[in-house]
mmCIF file of C-alpha atoms in Angstrom:
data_model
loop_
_atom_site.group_PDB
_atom_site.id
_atom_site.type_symbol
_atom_site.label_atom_id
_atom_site.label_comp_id
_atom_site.label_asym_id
_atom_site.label_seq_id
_atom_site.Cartn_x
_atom_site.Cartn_y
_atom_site.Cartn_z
ATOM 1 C CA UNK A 1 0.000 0.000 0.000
ATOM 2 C CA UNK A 2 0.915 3.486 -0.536
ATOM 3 C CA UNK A 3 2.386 5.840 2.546
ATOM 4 C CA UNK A 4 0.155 8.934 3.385
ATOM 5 C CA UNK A 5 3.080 10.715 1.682
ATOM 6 C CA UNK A 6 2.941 9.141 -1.296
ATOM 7 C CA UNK A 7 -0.992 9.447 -1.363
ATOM 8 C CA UNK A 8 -0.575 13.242 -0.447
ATOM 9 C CA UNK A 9 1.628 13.450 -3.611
ATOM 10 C CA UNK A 10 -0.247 11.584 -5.809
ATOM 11 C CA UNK A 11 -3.614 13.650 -5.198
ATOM 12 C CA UNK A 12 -1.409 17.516 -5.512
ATOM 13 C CA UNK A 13 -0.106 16.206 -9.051
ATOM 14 C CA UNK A 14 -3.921 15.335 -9.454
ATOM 15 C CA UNK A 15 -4.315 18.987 -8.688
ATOM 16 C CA UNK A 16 -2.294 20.764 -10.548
ATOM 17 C CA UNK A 17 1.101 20.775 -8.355
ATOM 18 C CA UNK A 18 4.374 19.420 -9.832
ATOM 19 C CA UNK A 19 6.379 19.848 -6.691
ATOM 20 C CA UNK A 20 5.526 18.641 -3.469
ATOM 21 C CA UNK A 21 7.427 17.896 -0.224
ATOM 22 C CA UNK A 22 7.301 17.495 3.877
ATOM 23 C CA UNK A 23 8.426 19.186 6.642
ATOM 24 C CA UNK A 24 8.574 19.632 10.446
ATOM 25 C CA UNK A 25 6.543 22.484 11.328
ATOM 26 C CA UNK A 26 9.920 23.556 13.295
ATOM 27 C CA UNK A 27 12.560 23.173 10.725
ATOM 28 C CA UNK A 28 13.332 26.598 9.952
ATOM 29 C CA UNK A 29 14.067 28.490 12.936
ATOM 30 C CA UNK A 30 17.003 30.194 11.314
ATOM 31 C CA UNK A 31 14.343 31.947 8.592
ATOM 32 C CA UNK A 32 12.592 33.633 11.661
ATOM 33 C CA UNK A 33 16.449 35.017 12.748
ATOM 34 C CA UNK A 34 16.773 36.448 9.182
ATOM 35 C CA UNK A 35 13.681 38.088 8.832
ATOM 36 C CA UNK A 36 13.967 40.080 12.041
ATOM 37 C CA UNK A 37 16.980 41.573 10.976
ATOM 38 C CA UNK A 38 15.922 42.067 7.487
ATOM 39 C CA UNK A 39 13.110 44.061 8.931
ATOM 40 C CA UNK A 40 15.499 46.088 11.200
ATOM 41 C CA UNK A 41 17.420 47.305 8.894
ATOM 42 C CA UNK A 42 14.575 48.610 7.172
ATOM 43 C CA UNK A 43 14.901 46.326 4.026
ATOM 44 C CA UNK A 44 11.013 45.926 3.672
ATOM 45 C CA UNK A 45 10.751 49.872 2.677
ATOM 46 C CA UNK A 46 7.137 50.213 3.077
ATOM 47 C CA UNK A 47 5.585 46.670 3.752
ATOM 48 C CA UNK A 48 4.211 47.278 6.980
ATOM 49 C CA UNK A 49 2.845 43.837 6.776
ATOM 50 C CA UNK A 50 6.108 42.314 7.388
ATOM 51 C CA UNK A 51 6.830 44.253 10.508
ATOM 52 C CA UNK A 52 3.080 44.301 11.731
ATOM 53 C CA UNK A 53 2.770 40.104 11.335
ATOM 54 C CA UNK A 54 6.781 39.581 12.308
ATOM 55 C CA UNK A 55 5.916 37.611 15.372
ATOM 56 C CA UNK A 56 3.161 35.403 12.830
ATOM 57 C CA UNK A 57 5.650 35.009 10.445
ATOM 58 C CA UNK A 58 9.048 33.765 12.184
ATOM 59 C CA UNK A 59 7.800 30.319 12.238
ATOM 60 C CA UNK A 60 4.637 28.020 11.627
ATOM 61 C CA UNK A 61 4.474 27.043 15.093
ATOM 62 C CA UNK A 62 4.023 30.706 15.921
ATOM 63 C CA UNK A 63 1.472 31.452 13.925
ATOM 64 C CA UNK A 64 -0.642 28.161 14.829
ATOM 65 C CA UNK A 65 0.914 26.226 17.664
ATOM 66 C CA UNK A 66 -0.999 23.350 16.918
ATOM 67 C CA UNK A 67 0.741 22.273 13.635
ATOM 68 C CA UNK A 68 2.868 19.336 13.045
ATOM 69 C CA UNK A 69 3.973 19.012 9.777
ATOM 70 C CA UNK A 70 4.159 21.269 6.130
ATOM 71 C CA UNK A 71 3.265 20.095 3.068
ATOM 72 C CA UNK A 72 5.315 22.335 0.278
ATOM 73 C CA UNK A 73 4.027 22.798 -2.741
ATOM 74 C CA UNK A 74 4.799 24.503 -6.182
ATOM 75 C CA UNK A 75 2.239 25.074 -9.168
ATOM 76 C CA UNK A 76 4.843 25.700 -12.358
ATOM 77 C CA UNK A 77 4.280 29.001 -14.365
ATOM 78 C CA UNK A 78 7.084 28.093 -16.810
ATOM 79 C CA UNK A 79 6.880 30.494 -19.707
ATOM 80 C CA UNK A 80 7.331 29.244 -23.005
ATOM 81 C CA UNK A 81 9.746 32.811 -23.869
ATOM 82 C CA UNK A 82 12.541 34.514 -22.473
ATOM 83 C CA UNK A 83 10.882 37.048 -20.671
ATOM 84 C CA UNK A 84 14.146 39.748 -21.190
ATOM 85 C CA UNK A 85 13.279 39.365 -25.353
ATOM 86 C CA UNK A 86 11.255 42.611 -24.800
ATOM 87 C CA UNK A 87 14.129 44.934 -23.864
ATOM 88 C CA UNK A 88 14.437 44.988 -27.646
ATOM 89 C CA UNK A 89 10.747 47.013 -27.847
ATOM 90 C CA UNK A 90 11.194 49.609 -25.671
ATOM 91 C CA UNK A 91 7.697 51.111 -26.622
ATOM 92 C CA UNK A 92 6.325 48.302 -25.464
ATOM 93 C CA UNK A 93 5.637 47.109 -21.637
ATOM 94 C CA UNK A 94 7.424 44.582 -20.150
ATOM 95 C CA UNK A 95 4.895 42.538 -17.497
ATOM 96 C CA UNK A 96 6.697 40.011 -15.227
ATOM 97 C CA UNK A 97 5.720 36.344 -16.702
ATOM 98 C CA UNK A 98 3.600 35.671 -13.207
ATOM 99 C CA UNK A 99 1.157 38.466 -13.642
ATOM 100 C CA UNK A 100 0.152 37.737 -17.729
ATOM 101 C CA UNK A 101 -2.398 35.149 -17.343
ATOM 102 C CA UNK A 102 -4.876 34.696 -14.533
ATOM 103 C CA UNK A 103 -4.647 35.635 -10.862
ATOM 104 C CA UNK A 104 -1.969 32.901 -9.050
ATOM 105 C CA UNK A 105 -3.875 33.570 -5.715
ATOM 106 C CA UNK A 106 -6.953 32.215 -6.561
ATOM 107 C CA UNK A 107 -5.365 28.993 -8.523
ATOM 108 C CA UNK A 108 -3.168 28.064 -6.054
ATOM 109 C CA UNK A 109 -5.295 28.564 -2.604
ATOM 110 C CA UNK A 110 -8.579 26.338 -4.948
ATOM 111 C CA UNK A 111 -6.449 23.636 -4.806
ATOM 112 C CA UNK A 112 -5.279 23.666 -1.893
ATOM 113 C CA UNK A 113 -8.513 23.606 -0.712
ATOM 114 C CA UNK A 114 -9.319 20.744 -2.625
ATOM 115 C CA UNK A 115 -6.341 18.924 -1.010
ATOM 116 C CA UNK A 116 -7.063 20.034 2.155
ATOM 117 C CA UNK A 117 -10.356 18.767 1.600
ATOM 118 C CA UNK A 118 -8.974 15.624 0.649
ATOM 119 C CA UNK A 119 -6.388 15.020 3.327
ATOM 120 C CA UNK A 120 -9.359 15.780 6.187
ATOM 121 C CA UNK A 121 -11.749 13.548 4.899
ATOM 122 C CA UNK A 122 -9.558 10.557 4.291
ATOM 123 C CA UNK A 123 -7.068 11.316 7.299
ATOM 124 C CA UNK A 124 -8.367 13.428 9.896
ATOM 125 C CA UNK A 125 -6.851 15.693 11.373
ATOM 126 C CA UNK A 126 -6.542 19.674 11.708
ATOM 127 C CA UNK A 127 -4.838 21.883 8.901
ATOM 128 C CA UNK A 128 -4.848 25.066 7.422
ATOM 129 C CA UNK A 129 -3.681 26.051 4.066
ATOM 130 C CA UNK A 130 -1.679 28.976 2.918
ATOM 131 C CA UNK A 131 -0.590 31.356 -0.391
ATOM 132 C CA UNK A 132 1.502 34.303 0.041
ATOM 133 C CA UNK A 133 -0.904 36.953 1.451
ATOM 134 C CA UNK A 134 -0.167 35.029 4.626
ATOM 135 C CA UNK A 135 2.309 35.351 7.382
ATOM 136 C CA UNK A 136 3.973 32.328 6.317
ATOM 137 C CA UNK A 137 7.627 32.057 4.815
ATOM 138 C CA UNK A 138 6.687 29.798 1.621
ATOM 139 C CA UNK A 139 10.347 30.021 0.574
ATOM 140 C CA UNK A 140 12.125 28.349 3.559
ATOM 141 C CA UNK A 141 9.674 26.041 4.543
ATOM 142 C CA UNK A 142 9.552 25.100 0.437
ATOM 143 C CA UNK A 143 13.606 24.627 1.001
ATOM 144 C CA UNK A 144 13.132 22.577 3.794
ATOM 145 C CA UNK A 145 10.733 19.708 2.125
ATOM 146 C CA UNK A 146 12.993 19.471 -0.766
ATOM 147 C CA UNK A 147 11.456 20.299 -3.544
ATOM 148 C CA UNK A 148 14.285 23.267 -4.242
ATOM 149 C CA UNK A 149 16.452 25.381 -2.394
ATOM 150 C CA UNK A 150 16.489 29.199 -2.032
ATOM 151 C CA UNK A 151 19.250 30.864 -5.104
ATOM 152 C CA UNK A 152 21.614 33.573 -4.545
ATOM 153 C CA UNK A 153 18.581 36.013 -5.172
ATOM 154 C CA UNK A 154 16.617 34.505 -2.505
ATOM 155 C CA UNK A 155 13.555 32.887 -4.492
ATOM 156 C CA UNK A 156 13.126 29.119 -4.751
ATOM 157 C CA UNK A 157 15.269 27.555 -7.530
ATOM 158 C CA UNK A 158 13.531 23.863 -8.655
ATOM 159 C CA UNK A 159 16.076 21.276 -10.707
ATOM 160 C CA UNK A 160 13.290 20.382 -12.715
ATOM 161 C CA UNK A 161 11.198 23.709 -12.802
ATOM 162 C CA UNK A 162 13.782 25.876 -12.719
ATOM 163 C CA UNK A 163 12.679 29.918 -11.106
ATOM 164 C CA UNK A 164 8.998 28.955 -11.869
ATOM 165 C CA UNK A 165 7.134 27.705 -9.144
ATOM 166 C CA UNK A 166 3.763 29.557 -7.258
ATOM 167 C CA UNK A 167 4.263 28.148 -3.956
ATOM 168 C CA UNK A 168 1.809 26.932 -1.504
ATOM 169 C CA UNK A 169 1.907 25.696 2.150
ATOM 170 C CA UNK A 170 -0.790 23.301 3.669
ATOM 171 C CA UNK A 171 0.309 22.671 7.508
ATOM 172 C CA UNK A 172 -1.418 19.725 9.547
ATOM 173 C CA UNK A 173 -1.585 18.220 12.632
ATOM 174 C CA UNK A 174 -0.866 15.357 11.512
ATOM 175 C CA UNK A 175 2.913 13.618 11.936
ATOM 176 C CA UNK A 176 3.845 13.477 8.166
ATOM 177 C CA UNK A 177 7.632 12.040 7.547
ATOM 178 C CA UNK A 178 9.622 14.803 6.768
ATOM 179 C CA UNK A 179 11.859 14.729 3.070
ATOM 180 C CA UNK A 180 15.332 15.776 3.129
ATOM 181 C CA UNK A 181 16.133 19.603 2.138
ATOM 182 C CA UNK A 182 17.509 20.468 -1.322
ATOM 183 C CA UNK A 183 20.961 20.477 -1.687
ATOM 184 C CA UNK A 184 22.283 24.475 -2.938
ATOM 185 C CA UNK A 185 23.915 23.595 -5.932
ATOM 186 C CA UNK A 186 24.389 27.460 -7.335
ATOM 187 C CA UNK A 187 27.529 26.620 -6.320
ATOM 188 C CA UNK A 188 29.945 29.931 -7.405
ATOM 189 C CA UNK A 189 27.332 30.984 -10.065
ATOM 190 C CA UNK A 190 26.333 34.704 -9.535
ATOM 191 C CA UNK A 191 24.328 35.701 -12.772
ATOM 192 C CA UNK A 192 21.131 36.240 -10.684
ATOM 193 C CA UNK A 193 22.628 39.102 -8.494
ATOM 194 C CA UNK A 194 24.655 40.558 -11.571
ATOM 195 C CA UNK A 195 21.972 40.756 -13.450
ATOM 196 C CA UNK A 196 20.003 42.849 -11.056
ATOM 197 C CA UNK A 197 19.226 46.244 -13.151
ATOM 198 C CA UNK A 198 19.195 48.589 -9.740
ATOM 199 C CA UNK A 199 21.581 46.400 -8.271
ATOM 200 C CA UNK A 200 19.384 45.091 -5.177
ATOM 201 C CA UNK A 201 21.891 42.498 -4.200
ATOM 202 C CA UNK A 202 24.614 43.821 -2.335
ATOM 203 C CA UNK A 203 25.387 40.108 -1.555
ATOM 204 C CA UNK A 204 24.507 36.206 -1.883
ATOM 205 C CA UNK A 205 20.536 36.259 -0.137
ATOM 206 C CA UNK A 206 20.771 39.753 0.707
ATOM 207 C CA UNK A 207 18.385 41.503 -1.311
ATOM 208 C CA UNK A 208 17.166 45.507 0.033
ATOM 209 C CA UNK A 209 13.559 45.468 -1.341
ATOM 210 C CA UNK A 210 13.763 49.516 -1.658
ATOM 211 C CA UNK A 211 15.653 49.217 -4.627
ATOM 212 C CA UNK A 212 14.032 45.886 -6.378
ATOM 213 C CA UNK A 213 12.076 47.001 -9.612
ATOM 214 C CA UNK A 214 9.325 44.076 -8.144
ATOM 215 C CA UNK A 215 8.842 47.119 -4.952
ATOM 216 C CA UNK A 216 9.447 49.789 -6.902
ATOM 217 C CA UNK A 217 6.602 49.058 -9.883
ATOM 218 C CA UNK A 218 3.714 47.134 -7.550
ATOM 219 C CA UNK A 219 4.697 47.886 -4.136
ATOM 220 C CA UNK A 220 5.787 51.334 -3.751
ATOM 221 C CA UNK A 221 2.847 54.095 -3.906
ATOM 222 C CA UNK A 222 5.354 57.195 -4.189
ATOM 223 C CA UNK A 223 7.274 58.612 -6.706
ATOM 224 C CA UNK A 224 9.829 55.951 -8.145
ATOM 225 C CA UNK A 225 13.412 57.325 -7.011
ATOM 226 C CA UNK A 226 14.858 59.363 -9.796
ATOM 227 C CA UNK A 227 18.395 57.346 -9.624
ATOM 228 C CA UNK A 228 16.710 54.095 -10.409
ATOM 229 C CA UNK A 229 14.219 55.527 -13.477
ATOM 230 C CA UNK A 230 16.402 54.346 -16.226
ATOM 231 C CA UNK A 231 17.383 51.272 -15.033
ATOM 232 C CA UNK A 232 13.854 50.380 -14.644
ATOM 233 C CA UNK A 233 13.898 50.349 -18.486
ATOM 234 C CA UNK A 234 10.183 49.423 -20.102
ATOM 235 C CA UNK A 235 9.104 47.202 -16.973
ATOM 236 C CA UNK A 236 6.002 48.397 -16.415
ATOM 237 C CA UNK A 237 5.092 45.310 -13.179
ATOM 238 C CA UNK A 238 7.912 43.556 -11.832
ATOM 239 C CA UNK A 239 10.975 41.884 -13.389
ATOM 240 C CA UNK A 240 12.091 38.976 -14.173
ATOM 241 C CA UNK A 241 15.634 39.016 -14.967
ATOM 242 C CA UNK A 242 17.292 37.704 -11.718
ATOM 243 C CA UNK A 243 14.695 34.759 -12.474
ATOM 244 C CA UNK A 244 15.232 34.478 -16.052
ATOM 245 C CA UNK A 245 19.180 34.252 -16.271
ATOM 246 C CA UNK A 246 19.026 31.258 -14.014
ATOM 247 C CA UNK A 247 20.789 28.020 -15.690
ATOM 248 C CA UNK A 248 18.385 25.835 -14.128
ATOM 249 C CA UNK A 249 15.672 26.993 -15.897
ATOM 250 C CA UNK A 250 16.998 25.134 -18.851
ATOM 251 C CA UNK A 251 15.602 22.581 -17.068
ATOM 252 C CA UNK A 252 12.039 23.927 -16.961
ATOM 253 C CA UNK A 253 9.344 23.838 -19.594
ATOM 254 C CA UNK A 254 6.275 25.441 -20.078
ATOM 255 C CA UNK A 255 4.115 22.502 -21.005
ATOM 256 C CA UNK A 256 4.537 22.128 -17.514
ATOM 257 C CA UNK A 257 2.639 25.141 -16.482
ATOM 258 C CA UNK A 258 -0.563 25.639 -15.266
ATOM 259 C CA UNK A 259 -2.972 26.294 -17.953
ATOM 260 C CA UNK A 260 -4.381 29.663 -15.478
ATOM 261 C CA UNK A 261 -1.008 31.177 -15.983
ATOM 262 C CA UNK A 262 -0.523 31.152 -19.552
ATOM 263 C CA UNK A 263 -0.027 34.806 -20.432
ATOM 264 C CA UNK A 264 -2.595 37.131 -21.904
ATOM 265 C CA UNK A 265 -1.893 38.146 -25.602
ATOM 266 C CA UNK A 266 -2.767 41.446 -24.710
ATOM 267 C CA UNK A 267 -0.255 41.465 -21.792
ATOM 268 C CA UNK A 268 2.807 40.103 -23.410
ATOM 269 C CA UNK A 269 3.760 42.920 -24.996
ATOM 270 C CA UNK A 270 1.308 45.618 -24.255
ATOM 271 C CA UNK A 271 1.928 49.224 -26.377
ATOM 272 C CA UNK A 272 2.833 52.117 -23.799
ATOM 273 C CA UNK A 273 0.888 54.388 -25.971
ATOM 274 C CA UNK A 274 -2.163 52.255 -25.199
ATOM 275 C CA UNK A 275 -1.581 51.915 -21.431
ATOM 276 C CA UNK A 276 -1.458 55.540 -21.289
ATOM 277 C CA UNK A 277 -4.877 56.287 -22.139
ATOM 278 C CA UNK A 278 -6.451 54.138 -19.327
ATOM 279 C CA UNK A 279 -8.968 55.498 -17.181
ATOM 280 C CA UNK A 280 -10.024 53.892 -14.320
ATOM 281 C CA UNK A 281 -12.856 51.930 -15.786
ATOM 282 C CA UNK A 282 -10.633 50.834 -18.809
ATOM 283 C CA UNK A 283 -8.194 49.878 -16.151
ATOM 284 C CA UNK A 284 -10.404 47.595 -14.216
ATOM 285 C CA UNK A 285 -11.775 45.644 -17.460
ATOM 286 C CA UNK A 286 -8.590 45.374 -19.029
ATOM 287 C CA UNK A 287 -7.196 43.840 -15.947
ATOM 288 C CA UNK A 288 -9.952 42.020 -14.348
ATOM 289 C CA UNK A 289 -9.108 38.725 -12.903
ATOM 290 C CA UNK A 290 -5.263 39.749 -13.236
ATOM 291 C CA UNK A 291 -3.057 40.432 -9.722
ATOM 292 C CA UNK A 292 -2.184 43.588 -11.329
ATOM 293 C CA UNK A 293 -5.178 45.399 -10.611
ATOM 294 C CA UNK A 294 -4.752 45.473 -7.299
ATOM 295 C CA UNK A 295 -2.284 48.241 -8.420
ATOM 296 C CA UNK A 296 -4.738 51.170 -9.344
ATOM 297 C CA UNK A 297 -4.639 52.788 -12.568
ATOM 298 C CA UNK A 298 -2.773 55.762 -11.376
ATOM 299 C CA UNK A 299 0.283 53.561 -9.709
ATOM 300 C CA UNK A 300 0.120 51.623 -13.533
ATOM 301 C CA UNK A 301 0.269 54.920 -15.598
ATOM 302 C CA UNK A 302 2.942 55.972 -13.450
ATOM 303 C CA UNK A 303 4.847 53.031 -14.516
ATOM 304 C CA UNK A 304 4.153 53.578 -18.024
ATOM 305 C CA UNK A 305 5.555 57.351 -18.116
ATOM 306 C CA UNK A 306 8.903 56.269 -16.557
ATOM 307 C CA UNK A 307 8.900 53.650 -19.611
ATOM 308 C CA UNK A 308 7.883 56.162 -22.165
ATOM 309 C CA UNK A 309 10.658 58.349 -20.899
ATOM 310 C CA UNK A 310 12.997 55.706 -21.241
ATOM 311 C CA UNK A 311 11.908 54.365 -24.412
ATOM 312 C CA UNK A 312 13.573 56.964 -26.626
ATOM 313 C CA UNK A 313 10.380 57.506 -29.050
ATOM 314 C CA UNK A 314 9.091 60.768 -29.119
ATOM 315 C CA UNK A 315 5.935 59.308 -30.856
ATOM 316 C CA UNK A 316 5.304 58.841 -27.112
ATOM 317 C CA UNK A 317 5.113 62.446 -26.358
ATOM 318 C CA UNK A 318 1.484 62.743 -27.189
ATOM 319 C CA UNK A 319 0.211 60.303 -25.027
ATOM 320 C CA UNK A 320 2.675 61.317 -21.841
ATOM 321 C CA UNK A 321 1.601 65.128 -22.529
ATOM 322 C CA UNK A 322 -1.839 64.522 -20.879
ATOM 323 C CA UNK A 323 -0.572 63.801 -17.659
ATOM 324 C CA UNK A 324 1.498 66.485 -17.022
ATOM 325 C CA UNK A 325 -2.035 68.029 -15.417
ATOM 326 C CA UNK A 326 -2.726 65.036 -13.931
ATOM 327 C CA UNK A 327 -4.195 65.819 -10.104
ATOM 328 C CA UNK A 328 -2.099 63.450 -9.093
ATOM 329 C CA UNK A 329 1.454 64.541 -7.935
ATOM 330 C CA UNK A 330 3.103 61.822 -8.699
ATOM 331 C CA UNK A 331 1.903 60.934 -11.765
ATOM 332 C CA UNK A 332 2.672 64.583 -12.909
ATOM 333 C CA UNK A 333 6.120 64.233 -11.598
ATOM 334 C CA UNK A 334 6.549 61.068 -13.659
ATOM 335 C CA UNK A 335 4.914 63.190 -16.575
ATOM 336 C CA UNK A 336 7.322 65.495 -16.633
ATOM 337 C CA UNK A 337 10.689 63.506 -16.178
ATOM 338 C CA UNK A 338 9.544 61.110 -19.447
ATOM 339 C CA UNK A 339 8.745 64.473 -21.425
ATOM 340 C CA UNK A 340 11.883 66.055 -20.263
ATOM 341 C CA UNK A 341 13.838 62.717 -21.262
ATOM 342 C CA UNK A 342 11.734 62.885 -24.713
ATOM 343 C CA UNK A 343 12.107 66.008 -25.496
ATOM 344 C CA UNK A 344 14.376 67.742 -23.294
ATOM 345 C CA UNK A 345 13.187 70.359 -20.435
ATOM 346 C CA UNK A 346 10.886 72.216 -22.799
ATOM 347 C CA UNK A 347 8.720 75.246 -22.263
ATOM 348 C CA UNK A 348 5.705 73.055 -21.814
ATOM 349 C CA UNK A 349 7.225 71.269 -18.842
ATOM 350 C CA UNK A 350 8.644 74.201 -17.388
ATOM 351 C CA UNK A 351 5.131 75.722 -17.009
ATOM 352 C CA UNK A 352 3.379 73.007 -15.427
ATOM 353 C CA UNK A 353 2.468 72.914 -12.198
ATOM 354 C CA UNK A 354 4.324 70.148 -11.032
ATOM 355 C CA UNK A 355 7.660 70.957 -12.504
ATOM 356 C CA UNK A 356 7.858 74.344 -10.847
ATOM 357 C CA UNK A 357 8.338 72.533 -7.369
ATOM 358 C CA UNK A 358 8.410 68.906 -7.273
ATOM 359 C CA UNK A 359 9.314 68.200 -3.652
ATOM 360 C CA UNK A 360 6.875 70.744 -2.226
ATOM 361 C CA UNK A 361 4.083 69.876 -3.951
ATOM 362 C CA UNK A 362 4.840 66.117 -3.011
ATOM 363 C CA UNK A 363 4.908 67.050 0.446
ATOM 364 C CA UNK A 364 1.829 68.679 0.427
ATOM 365 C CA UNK A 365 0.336 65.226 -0.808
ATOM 366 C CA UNK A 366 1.052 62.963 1.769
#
């Protein structure tokens, strides 16, 4: 007969997962460690979830003292490009792979329902099932039941699935035998932290999230710093390039992804000139069921007028021009660098309202 583990296994491929692995509920204390000083020095910039759910997140045990055991798992989202082909169009946007098709959340937390469903019914037991809006380190635990190990750039790095794997965490009460971790076998490869665009690495699993393009383009509400503008290129949600260069993705295929996450047409390579005429209501339909609505349309148009101004087409010029009235000060400030960049610090810039005092008028916002 079958162990419980191999059952378990057997019913997440049925799922949907292509990884899946056991752990302790206690077999990371060394993650919790990290965090806490990752947090102290102020490397979360403006996640106030990460401090506010710190004492949730340093463990499992901590954030449900009855659980026993993990089960790791990892939905692939393999795409079937290279994701940096698009620096060549810098009129277009560049949308991190994850985000083009549907909404990973919603996937990824169905099934494991479904499992957890599954495992109750035909096991017992208490359990209680997790994606990433959680307090729950996916990432070490994920390390920890072996189905990859965490790369130089901190994310989880799969020998089969390469940098492409949603993860999900289902912990139990139940004793479940634990798998052996990954071994790291990045051994002195570095291409993921040289290939970081606003250098966010300023070592091996030391990444400062105020200067990641991921923080800067979804997470960050303010004005994106002026230092990292051009580096941010045409990325208009996230990046992918630490991912991307990864050898072991070579390993990975995208007939192994889940058929939710195939990307969008109309997101693979999306014209800035078209982006920049969203309103709100064009924003919502065009990105309904996506994660990236949760953005707004004014933190997306922002985006797109550091791109434009980047881009180095002036045909762009007519569709940033309309913002530099925006009522928004930091889409106006964003406005006005990508027609300055365009067209150099003309007349028309000079004039409007945001130009003639950036910082004050940001001040006065927030």
């Amino acid at each position: 007969m079958a162990s419980l583990e191999q059952e378990i296994r057997d019913k997440a491929r049925e799922l949907g997962f292509v990884a899946c692995g056991f752990a302790r509920a206690d077999a990371v204390p060394e993650a919790g460690a990290n965090l806490l000083r990752w947090i102290e020095d102020g490397r979360h910039g403006s996640m106030e979830w990460f401090e506010a759910r710190a004492h949730h997140r340093v463990a499992p045990t901590a954030l449900w003292p009855e659980a026993r055991s993990v089960i790791a798992l990892g939905m692939s989202y393999a795409p079937d490009r290279d994701p940096r082909a698009l620096a060549n169009q810098p009129s277009a946007g560049r949308i991190s792979v994850y985000a083009q098709g549907g909404d990973y959340h919603k996937t990824v937390k169905k099934a494991l329902k479904a499992l957890g469903r599954w495992l109750a019914d035909r096991h017992g037991g208490q359990l209680k099932v997790f994606v990433d809006t959680a307090p729950v380190m996916e990432k070490p635990l994920s390390a920890a039941a072996g189905i990859g190990w965490q790369g130089k750039h901190t994310n989880l790095v799969s020998r089969q699935h390469g940098s492409w794997l949603f993860l999900g965490v289902v912990m139990t009460s139940l004793e479940l035998q634990p798998d052996q971790p990954a071994p790291i076998t990045c051994g002195s490869c570095r291409r993921c932290l040289d290939a970081c665009p606003t250098n966010a690495f300023d070592g091996p699993h030391r990444i400062d999230a105020r200067k990641c393009i991921s923080y800067l383009t979804i997470e960050h509400a303010g004005p994106i710093p002026e230092e990292n503008r051009a580096a941010i290129g045409n990325r208009i949600y996230g990046c992918d390039d630490c991912l991307a260069v990864c050898p072991w993705n070579s390993f990975a295929t995208s007939a192994a992804a889940n058929r939710a996450f195939i990307g969008r047409e109309e997101l693979k390579a999306p014209p800035l000139a078209d982006l920049l005429k969203l309103d709100d209501a064009a924003f919502r339909a065009m990105f309904s069921g996506s994660p990236i609505k949760r953005i707004g349309v004014n933190r997306m148009i922002r985006n797109c007028l550091v791109a434009a101004g980047n881009s180095g087409d002036g045909a762009l010029i007519e569709a940033v021009r309309p913002h530099l009235q925006s009522e928004d000060p930091v889409v106006a400030d964003a406005a006005t660098w990508a027609m300055a960049a365009l067209q150099g610090p003309s007349k028309e810039c000079r004039q409007a309202p945001w130009s003639t005092d950036a910082s004050e008028r940001l001040r006065a916002s927030t």
